[in-house]
Amino acid sequence: GSIRMASDTTIGYLPQDGIVHHGRTVYEEVVLAFQELLALKDEQHRIEDALAHATEDGEGHDKLLERYAEVTERFKHLGGWEIDARVADVLKGLGFSLADQERRTEEFSGGWQMRIALAKLLLARPNLLLMDEPTNHLDLPARNWLEEYLADYPGSVVLVSHDRYFLDATVKRITEVGLKTLTDYHGNYSHYLVEHTARMERLREAHRRQSEEIERAEVFINRFRYTATKAKQVQSRIKLLDKVDRIEIPAERKKIRFKFPESPRPGRVVLELEGVRKAYGENVVLRHLDLMVERGDRIALVGPNGAGKSTLMRLLATITRPSAGTITWDGRDIAREPDALRAVLGYLP
């Protein structure tokens, strides 16, 4: 087959993971998105140096001035004077502080490396933006910011995502990959679910009717295959079956069933934290933390990256110990019985 696109199409692609930056600060890395503007800025400086050493009545003075005007106008037209403002806006939206902009990129974890890559991509503003699971490494504030940014994006956006709420807020068309083809649904993800269900019902009904017709034809062929008086009718049905475009339906998804052994019934208070503190050197992550979890509770931890969510989970899973305070599981102190508690909790390292 072939892929056709306009000659001036620029494509930006964000993979799911695997991008690592090093050797520059965050600001120096993301500003590389403005390659043409940076080249124009360099040319401006070169012309300025040349003009400083040229005489006004020199042979190339007028040409230098003419070129300088062209470069300056192009730089202005492409938004060269707005580079710092755009960088600051995107980096702030993705959760980078002013201090982070001056940090070396290699100091950041894999999730933040992907944010740096996303920042560069958004700042480059390609005509076609391709993003594979862009919200995987984003916390809630950054995800919400990205929703608003994409709503006003001047180019086309194609994205893969399992976040239905993000899709509802950002896309106007769903393209389903299935049955060896692409099927378009115009609308957001919620609209797609309704239309997809209705389409599958129609497809299964059409498949059922076609299967019945094929079965009747095959029964007739097998019954009268060797009957001379029915030979023409048999051949007609055989040719008809050869021409039938068989309707495909998706295979039924297999259901997975789990069976867990009965667990010991805990007391009313399953987990309790009292005065918990966790610090890594001078970096205090958690301070004076009190928490009680009762049997049957369902709790979500939310907060920006770096707030201490993962640190708290590691404390609860007995992977790390608190710097101060106590954590008890069903009345048992994890500091005193970590191995026994890991067995009780079913913790898998």
XYZ file of C-alpha atoms in Angstrom:
349
model
C 0.000 0.000 0.000
C 0.940 3.638 0.210
C 0.870 6.533 2.672
C 0.235 9.989 1.246
C 0.582 13.325 2.988
C 0.937 16.998 2.101
C 4.451 18.114 1.224
C 4.584 20.555 4.137
C 3.419 18.038 6.757
C 5.572 17.817 9.883
C 5.109 14.848 12.204
C 5.811 14.682 15.921
C 5.761 11.283 17.654
C 5.687 10.483 21.377
C 6.262 6.780 22.175
C 5.034 5.182 25.404
C 8.455 5.094 27.045
C 12.163 4.578 26.472
C 13.253 8.191 25.940
C 16.299 9.341 27.934
C 17.889 12.790 27.828
C 21.308 13.742 29.161
C 24.028 16.366 28.786
C 21.831 19.479 29.056
C 19.584 21.286 31.493
C 15.823 20.867 31.110
C 15.535 24.342 29.560
C 18.408 23.709 27.130
C 16.823 20.406 26.087
C 13.277 21.595 25.441
C 14.343 24.788 23.672
C 15.822 22.547 20.954
C 12.229 22.228 19.746
C 12.704 25.665 18.123
C 15.403 24.583 15.684
C 14.478 27.014 12.907
C 14.152 29.920 15.330
C 17.480 29.106 16.970
C 19.113 28.976 13.533
C 17.610 32.383 12.667
C 18.825 33.784 15.978
C 22.344 32.516 15.294
C 22.254 34.108 11.845
C 21.121 37.403 13.395
C 24.154 37.373 15.687
C 26.505 36.556 12.797
C 25.129 39.414 10.701
C 25.394 41.798 13.663
C 29.065 40.852 14.084
C 29.669 41.298 10.348
C 27.975 44.726 10.378
C 30.077 45.805 13.348
C 33.234 45.233 11.326
C 31.962 46.459 7.939
C 32.085 50.013 6.600
C 28.841 51.691 5.552
C 30.094 52.256 2.030
C 31.476 48.739 1.763
C 30.395 46.408 -1.014
C 28.348 43.990 1.084
C 26.942 46.397 3.689
C 23.575 46.888 1.973
C 23.189 43.160 1.357
C 23.881 42.448 5.021
C 21.235 44.975 6.072
C 18.744 43.498 3.635
C 19.385 39.955 4.872
C 19.226 41.118 8.491
C 15.773 42.607 7.879
C 14.583 39.346 6.272
C 15.897 37.205 9.113
C 14.454 39.510 11.782
C 11.030 39.552 10.117
C 11.034 35.760 9.789
C 12.095 35.401 13.423
C 9.277 37.686 14.535
C 6.688 35.967 12.292
C 7.503 32.522 13.753
C 7.177 33.809 17.312
C 10.852 34.081 18.155
C 10.259 36.685 20.841
C 7.820 34.333 22.588
C 10.194 31.367 23.035
C 10.848 31.881 26.749
C 7.166 32.493 27.510
C 6.072 29.346 25.628
C 8.756 27.225 27.302
C 7.775 28.491 30.736
C 4.066 27.835 30.068
C 4.543 24.257 28.856
C 7.072 23.269 31.525
C 4.901 24.716 34.283
C 1.845 22.900 32.899
C 3.728 19.587 32.927
C 4.829 20.059 36.529
C 8.367 21.476 36.249
C 9.314 24.214 38.704
C 11.612 27.135 37.848
C 14.409 25.359 39.720
C 13.779 22.176 37.679
C 14.458 24.068 34.444
C 18.094 24.543 35.483
C 18.595 20.938 36.618
C 20.417 18.416 34.411
C 18.053 16.120 32.510
C 19.884 12.977 33.661
C 18.811 13.765 37.229
C 15.173 12.982 36.380
C 13.433 9.597 36.546
C 11.908 7.805 33.555
C 8.468 9.368 34.007
C 9.917 12.867 34.071
C 12.099 12.038 31.055
C 8.874 11.349 29.153
C 7.511 14.705 30.312
C 10.606 16.415 28.896
C 10.002 14.626 25.580
C 6.334 15.658 25.640
C 7.299 19.277 26.334
C 9.661 19.324 23.330
C 6.974 17.817 21.134
C 4.299 20.322 22.149
C 6.670 23.265 21.742
C 7.659 22.121 18.235
C 3.973 22.228 17.179
C 4.092 19.713 14.308
C 1.157 19.637 11.868
C 0.457 16.051 12.916
C 0.916 15.106 16.569
C 1.114 11.344 17.257
C 1.022 10.331 20.930
C 1.023 6.813 22.363
C -0.431 6.816 25.900
C 0.559 10.439 26.668
C -1.037 10.428 30.150
C 0.871 7.369 31.416
C 3.471 9.454 33.242
C 1.308 12.433 34.189
C -0.286 13.240 37.514
C -3.782 14.728 37.646
C -2.843 18.448 37.367
C -0.540 17.779 34.375
C -3.185 15.557 32.737
C -5.816 18.297 33.115
C -3.409 20.874 31.693
C -2.705 18.634 28.683
C -6.460 18.306 28.046
C -6.799 22.093 27.821
C -3.644 22.435 25.699
C -4.809 19.868 23.138
C -8.253 21.493 22.939
C -6.586 24.568 21.410
C -3.870 22.742 19.455
C -3.660 24.209 15.925
C -2.678 20.951 14.179
C -4.113 17.438 13.968
C -3.784 15.043 16.896
C -3.845 11.232 16.781
C -3.477 9.499 20.119
C -3.686 6.080 21.717
C -5.116 6.069 25.225
C -6.922 3.817 27.682
C -8.056 6.845 29.689
C -11.676 7.196 28.599
C -12.154 10.485 30.458
C -9.120 11.984 28.745
C -10.489 10.818 25.379
C -13.905 12.317 26.095
C -12.278 15.679 26.775
C -9.831 15.753 23.865
C -11.033 13.870 20.762
C -13.860 14.279 18.274
C -13.344 11.056 16.358
C -12.621 7.460 17.381
C -10.984 5.045 14.959
C -11.285 1.436 16.061
C -8.643 -1.078 14.971
C -10.341 -4.451 14.604
C -11.431 -7.158 12.167
C -8.338 -6.346 10.065
C -9.558 -2.851 9.260
C -10.257 0.631 10.656
C -13.772 1.767 11.565
C -14.551 5.430 12.159
C -16.947 6.803 14.753
C -17.489 10.559 14.837
C -17.785 11.824 18.391
C -16.000 11.283 21.687
C -15.376 7.999 23.502
C -18.754 7.884 25.261
C -20.502 8.275 21.901
C -18.249 5.555 20.461
C -19.310 3.070 23.145
C -22.990 3.502 22.258
C -22.420 3.364 18.497
C -19.995 0.429 18.747
C -22.451 -1.647 20.773
C -25.229 -0.964 18.266
C -22.935 -1.775 15.324
C -21.838 -5.076 16.891
C -25.478 -6.074 17.426
C -26.275 -5.332 13.770
C -23.154 -7.186 12.637
C -23.944 -10.276 14.720
C -27.546 -10.299 13.462
C -26.371 -10.014 9.840
C -23.825 -12.800 10.483
C -26.563 -15.010 11.965
C -28.873 -14.508 8.942
C -26.025 -15.106 6.495
C -24.962 -18.269 8.319
C -28.521 -19.600 8.111
C -28.657 -18.905 4.366
C -25.280 -20.565 3.805
C -26.341 -23.577 5.851
C -29.567 -23.970 3.815
C -27.593 -23.765 0.568
C -25.054 -26.346 1.780
C -27.829 -28.690 2.894
C -29.448 -28.436 -0.574
C -26.091 -29.031 -2.310
C -25.271 -32.097 -0.198
C -28.772 -33.510 -0.617
C -29.086 -33.159 -4.399
C -25.422 -33.208 -5.477
C -25.856 -36.449 -7.412
C -29.456 -35.876 -8.603
C -29.477 -35.197 -12.352
C -32.721 -33.184 -12.309
C -31.279 -30.788 -9.704
C -27.815 -30.419 -11.270
C -28.344 -26.833 -12.501
C -29.761 -25.708 -9.175
C -26.856 -27.334 -7.303
C -24.279 -25.646 -9.540
C -26.084 -22.322 -9.152
C -25.905 -22.566 -5.378
C -22.236 -23.611 -5.460
C -21.370 -20.542 -7.551
C -23.450 -18.371 -5.243
C -21.556 -19.616 -2.182
C -18.231 -18.926 -3.897
C -19.244 -15.304 -4.399
C -20.534 -14.712 -0.878
C -18.537 -12.117 1.050
C -18.481 -13.767 4.463
C -19.326 -11.445 7.340
C -16.710 -11.532 10.093
C -17.567 -10.928 13.700
C -15.096 -10.409 16.547
C -14.282 -13.477 18.597
C -15.862 -13.603 22.001
C -13.417 -12.407 24.605
C -12.310 -15.101 26.976
C -13.349 -14.593 30.558
C -10.708 -14.939 33.231
C -11.789 -16.345 36.551
C -9.757 -16.100 39.729
C -10.162 -18.072 42.893
C -8.343 -16.808 45.947
C -7.911 -18.761 49.153
C -9.840 -17.558 52.140
C -7.873 -14.919 54.024
C -7.845 -14.516 57.798
C -10.529 -12.088 58.910
C -8.807 -8.994 60.335
C -10.015 -6.861 63.185
C -11.973 -3.660 62.727
C -8.787 -1.553 62.407
C -6.692 -3.093 59.643
C -3.942 -0.494 59.511
C -2.867 2.369 61.718
C -0.079 4.936 61.384
C 0.890 7.150 64.295
C 3.344 10.048 64.048
C 5.052 8.558 60.987
C 7.978 10.464 59.531
C 10.064 9.499 56.511
C 13.159 11.375 55.365
C 15.998 10.709 52.956
C 18.836 12.703 54.450
C 17.665 16.308 54.623
C 14.742 15.648 52.282
C 11.707 15.139 54.545
C 8.949 13.426 52.512
C 6.402 12.662 55.248
C 6.008 14.346 58.629
C 3.669 13.690 61.611
C 1.495 11.338 59.558
C -1.526 9.736 61.261
C -3.790 7.372 59.349
C -6.372 4.736 60.230
C -7.779 2.212 57.743
C -10.767 0.143 58.807
C -11.909 -3.159 57.369
C -13.703 -2.648 54.045
C -12.289 0.837 53.340
C -11.467 1.788 49.738
C -8.894 4.579 49.547
C -7.201 6.385 46.657
C -3.978 8.334 47.157
C -3.885 11.491 45.049
C -1.359 14.297 44.868
C 1.315 15.793 42.616
C 4.476 13.907 41.734
C 6.983 14.078 44.551
C 4.339 14.528 47.267
C 5.190 11.144 48.823
C 2.528 8.749 47.489
C 5.006 6.036 46.441
C 7.028 6.516 49.621
C 3.883 5.909 51.678
C 3.021 2.777 49.675
C 6.536 1.421 50.197
C 6.197 2.023 53.924
C 2.862 0.203 54.037
C 4.281 -2.728 52.044
C 7.184 -2.981 54.544
C 9.712 -2.357 51.764
C 11.126 0.583 53.723
C 10.863 1.571 57.364
C 9.726 4.893 58.799
C 12.309 7.307 60.178
C 10.015 7.790 63.174
C 6.563 6.739 64.343
C 4.795 3.373 64.220
C 2.876 1.412 61.585
C 0.693 -1.471 62.751
C -1.115 -4.022 60.598
C -4.007 -5.612 62.465
C -2.328 -4.700 65.738
C 1.150 -5.943 64.751
C 4.098 -3.533 64.557
C 5.837 -3.854 61.163
C 9.118 -2.590 62.643
C 9.245 -5.589 64.975
C 7.759 -8.304 62.757
C 8.507 -7.356 59.109
C 9.064 -10.924 57.854
C 5.977 -12.334 59.528
C 3.884 -9.469 58.231
C 5.111 -9.928 54.670
C 3.820 -13.485 54.808
C 0.488 -12.315 56.206
C 0.175 -9.534 53.634
C 1.126 -11.810 50.763
C 3.817 -9.349 49.734
C 5.740 -10.325 46.608
C 9.067 -8.488 46.188
